[in-house]
Each structure stands twice: as structure tokens, then as C-alpha cells.
Tab-separated table of C-alpha atoms and ligand atoms in Angstrom:
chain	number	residue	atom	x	y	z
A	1	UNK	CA	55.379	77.279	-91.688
A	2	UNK	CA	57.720	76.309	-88.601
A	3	UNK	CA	59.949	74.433	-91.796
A	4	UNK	CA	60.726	77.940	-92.611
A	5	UNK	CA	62.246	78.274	-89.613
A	6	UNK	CA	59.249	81.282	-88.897
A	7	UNK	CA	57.943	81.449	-84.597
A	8	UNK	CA	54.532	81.793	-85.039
A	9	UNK	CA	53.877	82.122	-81.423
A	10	UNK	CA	55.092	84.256	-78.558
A	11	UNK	CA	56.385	80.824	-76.868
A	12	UNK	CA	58.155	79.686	-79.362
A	13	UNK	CA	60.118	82.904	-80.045
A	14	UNK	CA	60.877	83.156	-76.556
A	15	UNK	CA	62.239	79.676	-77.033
A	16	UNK	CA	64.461	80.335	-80.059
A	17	UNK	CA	65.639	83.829	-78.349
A	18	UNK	CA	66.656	81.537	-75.126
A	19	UNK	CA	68.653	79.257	-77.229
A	20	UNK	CA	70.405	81.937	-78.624
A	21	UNK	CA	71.710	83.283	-74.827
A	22	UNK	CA	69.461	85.813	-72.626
A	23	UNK	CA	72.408	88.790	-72.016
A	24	UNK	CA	72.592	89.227	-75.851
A	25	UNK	CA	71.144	92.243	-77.326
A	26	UNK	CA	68.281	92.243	-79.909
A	27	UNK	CA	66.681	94.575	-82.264
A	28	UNK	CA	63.282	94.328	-83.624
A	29	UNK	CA	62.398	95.494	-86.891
A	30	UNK	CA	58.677	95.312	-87.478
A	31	UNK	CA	56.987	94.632	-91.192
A	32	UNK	CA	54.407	93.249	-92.494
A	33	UNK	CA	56.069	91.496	-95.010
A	34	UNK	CA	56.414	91.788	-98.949
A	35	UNK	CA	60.063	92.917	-98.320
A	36	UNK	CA	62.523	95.057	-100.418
A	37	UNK	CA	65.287	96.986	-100.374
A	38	UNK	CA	64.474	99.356	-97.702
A	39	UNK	CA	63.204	96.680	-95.581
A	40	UNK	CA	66.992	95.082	-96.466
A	41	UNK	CA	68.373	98.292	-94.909
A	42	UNK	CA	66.575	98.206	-91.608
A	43	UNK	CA	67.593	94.442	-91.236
A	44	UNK	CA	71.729	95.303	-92.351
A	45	UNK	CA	70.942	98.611	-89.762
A	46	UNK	CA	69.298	95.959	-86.654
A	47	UNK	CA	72.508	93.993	-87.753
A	48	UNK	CA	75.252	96.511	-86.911
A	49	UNK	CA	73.204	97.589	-83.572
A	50	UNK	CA	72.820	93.937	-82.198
A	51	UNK	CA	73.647	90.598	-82.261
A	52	UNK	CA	70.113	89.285	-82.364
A	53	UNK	CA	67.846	90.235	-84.832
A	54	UNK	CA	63.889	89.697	-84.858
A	55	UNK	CA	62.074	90.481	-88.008
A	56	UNK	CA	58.731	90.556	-87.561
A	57	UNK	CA	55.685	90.433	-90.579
A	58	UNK	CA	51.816	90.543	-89.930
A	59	UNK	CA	49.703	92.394	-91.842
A	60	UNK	CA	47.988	94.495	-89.077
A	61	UNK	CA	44.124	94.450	-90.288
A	62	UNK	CA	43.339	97.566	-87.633
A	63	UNK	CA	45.339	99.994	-89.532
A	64	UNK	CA	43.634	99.358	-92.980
A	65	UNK	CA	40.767	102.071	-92.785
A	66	UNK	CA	39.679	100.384	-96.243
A	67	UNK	CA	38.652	96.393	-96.201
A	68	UNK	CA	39.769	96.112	-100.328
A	69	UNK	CA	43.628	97.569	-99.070
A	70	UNK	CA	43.444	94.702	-96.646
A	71	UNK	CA	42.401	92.140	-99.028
A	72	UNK	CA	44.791	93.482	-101.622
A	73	UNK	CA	47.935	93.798	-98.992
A	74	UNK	CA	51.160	91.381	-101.091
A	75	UNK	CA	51.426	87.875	-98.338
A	76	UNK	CA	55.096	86.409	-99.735
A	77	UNK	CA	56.086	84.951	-96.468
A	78	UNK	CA	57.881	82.171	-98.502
A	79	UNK	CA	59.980	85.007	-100.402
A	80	UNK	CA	60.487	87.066	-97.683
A	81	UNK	CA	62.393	84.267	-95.642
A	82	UNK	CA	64.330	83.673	-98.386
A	83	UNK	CA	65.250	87.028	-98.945
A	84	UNK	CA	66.148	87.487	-94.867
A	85	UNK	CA	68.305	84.255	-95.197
A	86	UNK	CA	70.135	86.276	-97.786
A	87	UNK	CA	70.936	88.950	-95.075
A	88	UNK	CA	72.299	86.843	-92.242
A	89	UNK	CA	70.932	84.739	-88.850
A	90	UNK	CA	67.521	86.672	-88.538
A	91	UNK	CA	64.894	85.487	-86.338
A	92	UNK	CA	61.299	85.881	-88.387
A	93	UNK	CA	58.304	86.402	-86.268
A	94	UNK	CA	54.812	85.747	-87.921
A	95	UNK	CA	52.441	85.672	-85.629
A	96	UNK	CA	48.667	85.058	-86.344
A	97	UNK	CA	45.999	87.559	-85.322
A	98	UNK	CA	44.902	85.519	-82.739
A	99	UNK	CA	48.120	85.816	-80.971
A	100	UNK	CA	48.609	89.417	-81.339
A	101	UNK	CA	44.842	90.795	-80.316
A	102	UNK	CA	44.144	87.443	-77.967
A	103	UNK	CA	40.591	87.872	-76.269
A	104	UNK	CA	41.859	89.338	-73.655
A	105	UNK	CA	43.547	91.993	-75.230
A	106	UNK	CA	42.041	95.510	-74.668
A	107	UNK	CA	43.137	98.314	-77.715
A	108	UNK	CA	44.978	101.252	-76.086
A	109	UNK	CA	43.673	104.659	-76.893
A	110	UNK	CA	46.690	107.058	-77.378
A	111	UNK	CA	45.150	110.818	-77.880
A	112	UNK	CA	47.783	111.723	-80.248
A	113	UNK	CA	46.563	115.293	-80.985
A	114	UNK	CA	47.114	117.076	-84.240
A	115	UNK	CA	50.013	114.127	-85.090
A	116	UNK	CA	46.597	111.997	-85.971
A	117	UNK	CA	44.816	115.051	-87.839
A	118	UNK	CA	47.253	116.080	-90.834
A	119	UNK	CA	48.443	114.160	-94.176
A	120	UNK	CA	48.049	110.674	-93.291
A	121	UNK	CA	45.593	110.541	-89.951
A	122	UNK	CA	43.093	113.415	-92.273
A	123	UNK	CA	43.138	110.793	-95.459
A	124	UNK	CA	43.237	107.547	-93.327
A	125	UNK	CA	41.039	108.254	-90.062
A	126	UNK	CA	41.988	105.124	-87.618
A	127	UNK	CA	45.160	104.462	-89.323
A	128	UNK	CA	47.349	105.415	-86.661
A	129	UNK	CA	45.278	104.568	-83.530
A	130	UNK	CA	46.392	100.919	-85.517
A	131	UNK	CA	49.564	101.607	-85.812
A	132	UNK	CA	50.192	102.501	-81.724
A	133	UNK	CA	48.093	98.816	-81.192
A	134	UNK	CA	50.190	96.641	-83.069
A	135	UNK	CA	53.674	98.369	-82.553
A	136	UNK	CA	53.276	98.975	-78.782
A	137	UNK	CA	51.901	95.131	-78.678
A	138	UNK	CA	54.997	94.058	-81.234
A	139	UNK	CA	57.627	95.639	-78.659
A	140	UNK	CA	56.341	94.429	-75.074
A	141	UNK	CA	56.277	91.020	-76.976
A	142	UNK	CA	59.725	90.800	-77.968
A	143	UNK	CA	61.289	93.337	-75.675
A	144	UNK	CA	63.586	94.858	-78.103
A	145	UNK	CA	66.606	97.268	-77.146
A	146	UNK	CA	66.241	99.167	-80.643
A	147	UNK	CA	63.450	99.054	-82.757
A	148	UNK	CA	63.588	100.213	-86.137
A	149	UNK	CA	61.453	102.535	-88.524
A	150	UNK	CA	61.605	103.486	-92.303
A	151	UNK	CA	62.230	107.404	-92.177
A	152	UNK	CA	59.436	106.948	-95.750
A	153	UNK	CA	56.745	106.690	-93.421
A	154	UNK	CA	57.611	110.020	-91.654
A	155	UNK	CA	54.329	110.742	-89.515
A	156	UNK	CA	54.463	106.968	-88.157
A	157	UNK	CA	57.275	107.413	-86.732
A	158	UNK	CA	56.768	110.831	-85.157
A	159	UNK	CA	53.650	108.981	-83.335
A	160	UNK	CA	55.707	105.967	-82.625
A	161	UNK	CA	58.361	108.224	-80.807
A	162	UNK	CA	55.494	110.172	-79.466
A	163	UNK	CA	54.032	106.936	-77.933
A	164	UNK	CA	57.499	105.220	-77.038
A	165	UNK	CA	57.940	108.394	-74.702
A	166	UNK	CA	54.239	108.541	-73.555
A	167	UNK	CA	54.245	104.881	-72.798
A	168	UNK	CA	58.025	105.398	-71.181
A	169	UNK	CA	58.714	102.125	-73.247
A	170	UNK	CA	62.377	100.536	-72.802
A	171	UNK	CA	63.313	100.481	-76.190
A	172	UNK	CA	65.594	103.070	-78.632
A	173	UNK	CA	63.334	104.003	-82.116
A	174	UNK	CA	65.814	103.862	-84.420
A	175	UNK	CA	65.041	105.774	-87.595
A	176	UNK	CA	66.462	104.672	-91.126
A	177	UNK	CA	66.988	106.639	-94.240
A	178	UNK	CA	64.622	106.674	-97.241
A	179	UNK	CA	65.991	103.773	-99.792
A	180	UNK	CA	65.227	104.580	-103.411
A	181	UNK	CA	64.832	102.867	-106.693
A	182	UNK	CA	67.561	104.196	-109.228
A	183	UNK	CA	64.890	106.473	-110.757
A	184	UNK	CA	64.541	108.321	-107.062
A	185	UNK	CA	61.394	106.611	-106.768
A	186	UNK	CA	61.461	105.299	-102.774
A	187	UNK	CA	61.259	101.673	-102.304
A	188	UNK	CA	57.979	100.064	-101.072
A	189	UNK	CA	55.805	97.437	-101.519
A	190	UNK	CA	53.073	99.074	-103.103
A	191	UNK	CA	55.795	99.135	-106.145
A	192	UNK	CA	54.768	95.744	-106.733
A	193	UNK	CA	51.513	97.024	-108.306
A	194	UNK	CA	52.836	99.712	-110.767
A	195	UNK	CA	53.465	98.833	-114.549
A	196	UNK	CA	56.646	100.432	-116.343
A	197	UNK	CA	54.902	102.860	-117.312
A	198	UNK	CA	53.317	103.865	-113.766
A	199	UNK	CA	57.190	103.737	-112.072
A	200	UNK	CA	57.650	106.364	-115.185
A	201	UNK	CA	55.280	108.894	-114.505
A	202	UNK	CA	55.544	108.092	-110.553
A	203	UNK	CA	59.346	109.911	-110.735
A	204	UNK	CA	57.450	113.023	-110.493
A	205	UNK	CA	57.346	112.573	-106.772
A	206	UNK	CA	61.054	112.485	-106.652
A	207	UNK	CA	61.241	115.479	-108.891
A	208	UNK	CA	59.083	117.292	-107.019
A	209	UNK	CA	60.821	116.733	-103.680
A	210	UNK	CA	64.315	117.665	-105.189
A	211	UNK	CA	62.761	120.916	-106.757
A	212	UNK	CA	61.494	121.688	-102.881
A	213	UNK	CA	64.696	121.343	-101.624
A	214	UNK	CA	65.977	123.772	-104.219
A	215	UNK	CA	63.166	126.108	-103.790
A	216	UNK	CA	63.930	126.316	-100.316
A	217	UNK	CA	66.672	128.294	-100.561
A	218	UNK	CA	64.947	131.266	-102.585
A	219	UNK	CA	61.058	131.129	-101.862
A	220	UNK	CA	59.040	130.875	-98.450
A	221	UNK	CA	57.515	127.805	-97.378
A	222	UNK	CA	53.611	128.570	-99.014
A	223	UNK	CA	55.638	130.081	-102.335
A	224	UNK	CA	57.581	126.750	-102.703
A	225	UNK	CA	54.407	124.632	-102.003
A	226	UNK	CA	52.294	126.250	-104.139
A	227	UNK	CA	55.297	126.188	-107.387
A	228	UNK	CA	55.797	122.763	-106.078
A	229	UNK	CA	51.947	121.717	-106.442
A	230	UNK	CA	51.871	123.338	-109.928
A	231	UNK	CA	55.085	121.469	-111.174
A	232	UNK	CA	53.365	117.971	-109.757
A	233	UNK	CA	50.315	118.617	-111.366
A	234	UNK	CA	51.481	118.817	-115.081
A	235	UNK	CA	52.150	115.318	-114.673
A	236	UNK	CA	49.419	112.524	-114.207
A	237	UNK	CA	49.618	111.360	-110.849
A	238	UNK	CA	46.562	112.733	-108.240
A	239	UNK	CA	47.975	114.305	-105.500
A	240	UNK	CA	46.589	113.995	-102.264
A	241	UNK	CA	48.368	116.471	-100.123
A	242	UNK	CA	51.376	118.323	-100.092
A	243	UNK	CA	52.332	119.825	-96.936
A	244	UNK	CA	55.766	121.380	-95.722
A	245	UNK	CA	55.707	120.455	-91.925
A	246	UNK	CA	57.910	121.171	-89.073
A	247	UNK	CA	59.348	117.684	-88.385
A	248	UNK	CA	58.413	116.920	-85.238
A	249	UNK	CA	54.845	118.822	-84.669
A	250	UNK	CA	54.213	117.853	-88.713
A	251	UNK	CA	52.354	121.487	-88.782
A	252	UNK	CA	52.588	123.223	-91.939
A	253	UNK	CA	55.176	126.037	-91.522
A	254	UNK	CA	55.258	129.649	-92.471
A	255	UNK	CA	58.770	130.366	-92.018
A	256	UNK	CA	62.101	127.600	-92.473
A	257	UNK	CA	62.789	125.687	-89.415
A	258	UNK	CA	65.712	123.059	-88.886
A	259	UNK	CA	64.439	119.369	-90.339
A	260	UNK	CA	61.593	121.136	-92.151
A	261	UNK	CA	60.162	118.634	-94.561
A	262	UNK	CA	58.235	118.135	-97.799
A	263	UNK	CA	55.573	115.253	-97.270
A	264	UNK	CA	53.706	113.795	-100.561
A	265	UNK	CA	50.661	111.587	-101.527
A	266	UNK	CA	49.647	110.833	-104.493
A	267	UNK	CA	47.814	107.937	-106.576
A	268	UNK	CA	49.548	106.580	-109.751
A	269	UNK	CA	47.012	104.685	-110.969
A	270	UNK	CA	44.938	103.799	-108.223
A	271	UNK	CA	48.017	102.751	-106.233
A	272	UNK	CA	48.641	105.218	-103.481
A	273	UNK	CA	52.280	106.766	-103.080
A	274	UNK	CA	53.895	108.537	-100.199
A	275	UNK	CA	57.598	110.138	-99.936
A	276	UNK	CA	58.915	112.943	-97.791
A	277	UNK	CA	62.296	114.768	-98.266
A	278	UNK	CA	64.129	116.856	-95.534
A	279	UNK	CA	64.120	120.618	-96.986
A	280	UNK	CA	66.314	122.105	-94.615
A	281	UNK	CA	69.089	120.284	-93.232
A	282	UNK	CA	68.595	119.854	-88.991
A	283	UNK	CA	72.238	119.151	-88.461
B	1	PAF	O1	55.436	100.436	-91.503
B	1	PAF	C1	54.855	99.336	-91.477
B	1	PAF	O2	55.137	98.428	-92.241
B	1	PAF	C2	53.772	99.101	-90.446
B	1	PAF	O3	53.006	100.238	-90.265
B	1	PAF	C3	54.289	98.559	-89.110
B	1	PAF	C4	55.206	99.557	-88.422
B	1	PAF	C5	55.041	97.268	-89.338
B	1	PAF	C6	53.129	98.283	-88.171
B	1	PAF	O4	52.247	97.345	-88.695
């Protein structure tokens, strides 16, 4: 690996960072890997924000509540360097299990309230208890100034920010817009597994969020959900949940707030889908 240029190891990133001058400024934006377009936009963000920029990509195994999604996770380390060498002087860190959970490493345990109950933490119990590990781990590795999230995955970052606060971490969460395929579907890299014909009937998602937003303006929050539900369903995807959430306690809402938001998932074909649209605008 170390001819890709990748720092496997916590020494020899703090190495590379040295080289590059200690008073710079560096941004972190964690992955794990099998990059795309939206992952593109984080990096070009991290870019404009700093003049250092760490990427980092490992496949966190504790917030995979099913062993087969593990197993199944896209590992493209080769591509993905390639693909950050497109977007400028990036610094990749791939660490190894091992040097992310040493032995000595005890897991925090964040209560994180009803944040870990709805949409994601009901349908993927452990996920985010996961999620607080590795990122919390990630950033008092690299010390970051900003730290970057995809807006997509809406709920982790309202627990990130939740545990950046709780944890009084030094580091800005920097949240980045939704990045979508010309279709509307949004960019991830659970695309990979969809045929033609699954990226077809998967625009429903996007359909469905832009009717919400229109709905909005005429119907209450239950009235648009339940229209909204009905409208998904004539198409073939399984929907999971849909829930219309006040954006920072993500409880379902009775009447519009500021920021409300739609948040989706759905199989297509055995490959599970999540999106989120703002409903109401918080500005
Ligand atoms: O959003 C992701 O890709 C992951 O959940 C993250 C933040 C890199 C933690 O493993």
C-alpha cells in the first residue's frame, strides 16, 4: 500500500502531516472508501476550508448490525487514490482495524436518546453507537479543525454534532449538501449494486421527496406523509420508513417547523436506499 502514497498508521500520518508544516490547518473528511461524486464534494469543500486535507477510508465493522453488509461493503482503495489524486494534494488515511480499536481501546457509550431510536437507530440497532466509536476515534487521531459530513446521511450527523458537543471536541462538523445523479437519484456507493433498471425505478425516491416539498405548502405534515407513502408505493421499491422529522430532535412533527425534513428508506432490489430532503426552508 505505502506505494500509493496511503499512511496506514497513526505514526506515519503524523509524519507526513509534520512534513507538510505543524501551524497549517487541516480538515478531515472521513469515508470508508468506494468514493463518488459526493465524496468528491466533501474533498473540493475540505479544500476551500484548509490547506491540508486528510481523507480517511476504513470500513468500520462495528457499525454493520448485519455480518453479509460487512462482507458485501465495495474495498477499491486502488481507485479511490486515483480518484483523490484527481482532486488535488490529499493525504489518504487507511488504517487497519488493529490500529483503530488497539487492545487497549475501550468503546465509549454515548446515551444518545431518541436520536438512536427513530429511522435509522429503529432499523439498524447498534449502528450508531458505531458510528460515535469510529468518528470520535477518527478525530482525536488526526486532530482536525473541520470535519466533514454528507448532509445524505442526515441522522449521523445530528448524533455526530450531538456527540462533538457532548464530548466538547475541538473540531467544526461541517455539513455538505446532498450530491445527486442527473436522474435526482443521490450519489452513494450502494449505487454500485443497482442495474439500469434498479437506478430507474429507484427515481421514485427523488420524486417522492420533491412531491413533499410541494405538499408542504398545502397539506399538514401526517396528510403529506400519508399522500407521500401512497405515491411511493405504486412503484416497486419497499419502503422502510418515511418520517417527516424536526431536524434537529428527528421527531416526527405535527405542525411545519423551520428545516423540517422528509427522511426515506427503501430497498430496490435488496439494496437498501436512504435520501432526505429539507421541506421547509430554515433560512
Ligand atoms: O458516512 C460514512 O461513510 C461513515 O458512517 C463514516 C462517517 C465514515 C464513519 O465510518
Amino acid at each position: 500500500m505505502e506505494n500509493l502514497n496511503v499512511c496506514t498508521t497513526l505514526e506515519s500520518l503524523r509524519k507526513r502531516l509534520k512534513e507538510n508544516g505543524e501551524d497549517s490547518s487541516m480538515a478531515l473528511v472521513p469515508t470508508m472508501g468506494a468514493l463518488h461524486h459526493g465524496h468528491l464534494e466533501l474533498v473540493k469543500k475540505a479544500m476551500s476550508l484548509a490547506n491540508e486535507v486528510v481523507v480517511s477510508i476504513f470500513v468500520n465493522p462495528t457499525q454493520f448490525n448485519k455480518k453479509e453488509d460487512l462482507d458485501n461493503y465495495p474495498r477499491t482503495l486502488e481507485n479511490d487514490v486515483r480518484l483523490l489524486k484527481t482532486a488535488g494534494n490529499i493525504i489518504v488515511f487507511a488504517p487497519t482495524v488493529n490500529e483503530v480499536y488497539p487492545e487497549y481501546y475501550n468503546d465509549v457509550n454515548l446515551e444518545l436518546g431518541d436520536l438512536e431510536c427513530v429511522m435509522e437507530g429503529k432499523y439498524r440497532p447498534g449502528h450508531f453507537s458505531g458510528v460515535v466509536n469510529v468518528v470520535k476515534r477518527l478525530i482525536e487521531m488526526v486532530k482536525p479543525e473541520y470535519s466533514l459530513f454528507g448532509l445524505k446521511d442526515f441522522q449521523q450527523l445530528a448524533v455526530i454534532n450531538f456527540m462533538v458537543k457532548f464530548y466538547n471536541m475541538d473540531t467544526q462538523v461541517v455539513p455538505c449538501e446532498i450530491v445527486r445523479e442527473p436522474s435526482g437519484l443521490a450519489s452513494s456507493s450502494r449505487n454500485k449494486r443497482l442495474s439500469l433498471q434498479d437506478k430507474e425505478d429507484a427515481v421514485i425516491i427523488h420524486e417522492t421527496m420533491i412531491l413533499l416539498v410541494m405538499m408542504a405548502k398545502t397539506f399538514s405534515p401526517s396528510e403529506a406523509k400519508k399522500k407521500a407513502i401512497e405515491f411511493f408505493n405504486k412503484g416497486t421499491l419497499e419502503l422502510e420508513y418515511l418520517n417527516i422529522v424536526h431536524p434537529e430532535t428527528l421527531m416526527e412533527i405535527d405542525t411545519w417547523v423551520p428545516g423540517a425534513r422528509s427522511c426515506l428508506a427503501a430497498y430496490c432490489n435488496n439494496v437498501r436506499l436512504i435520501d432526505n430532503m429539507e421541506l421547509i426552508t430554515s433560512k
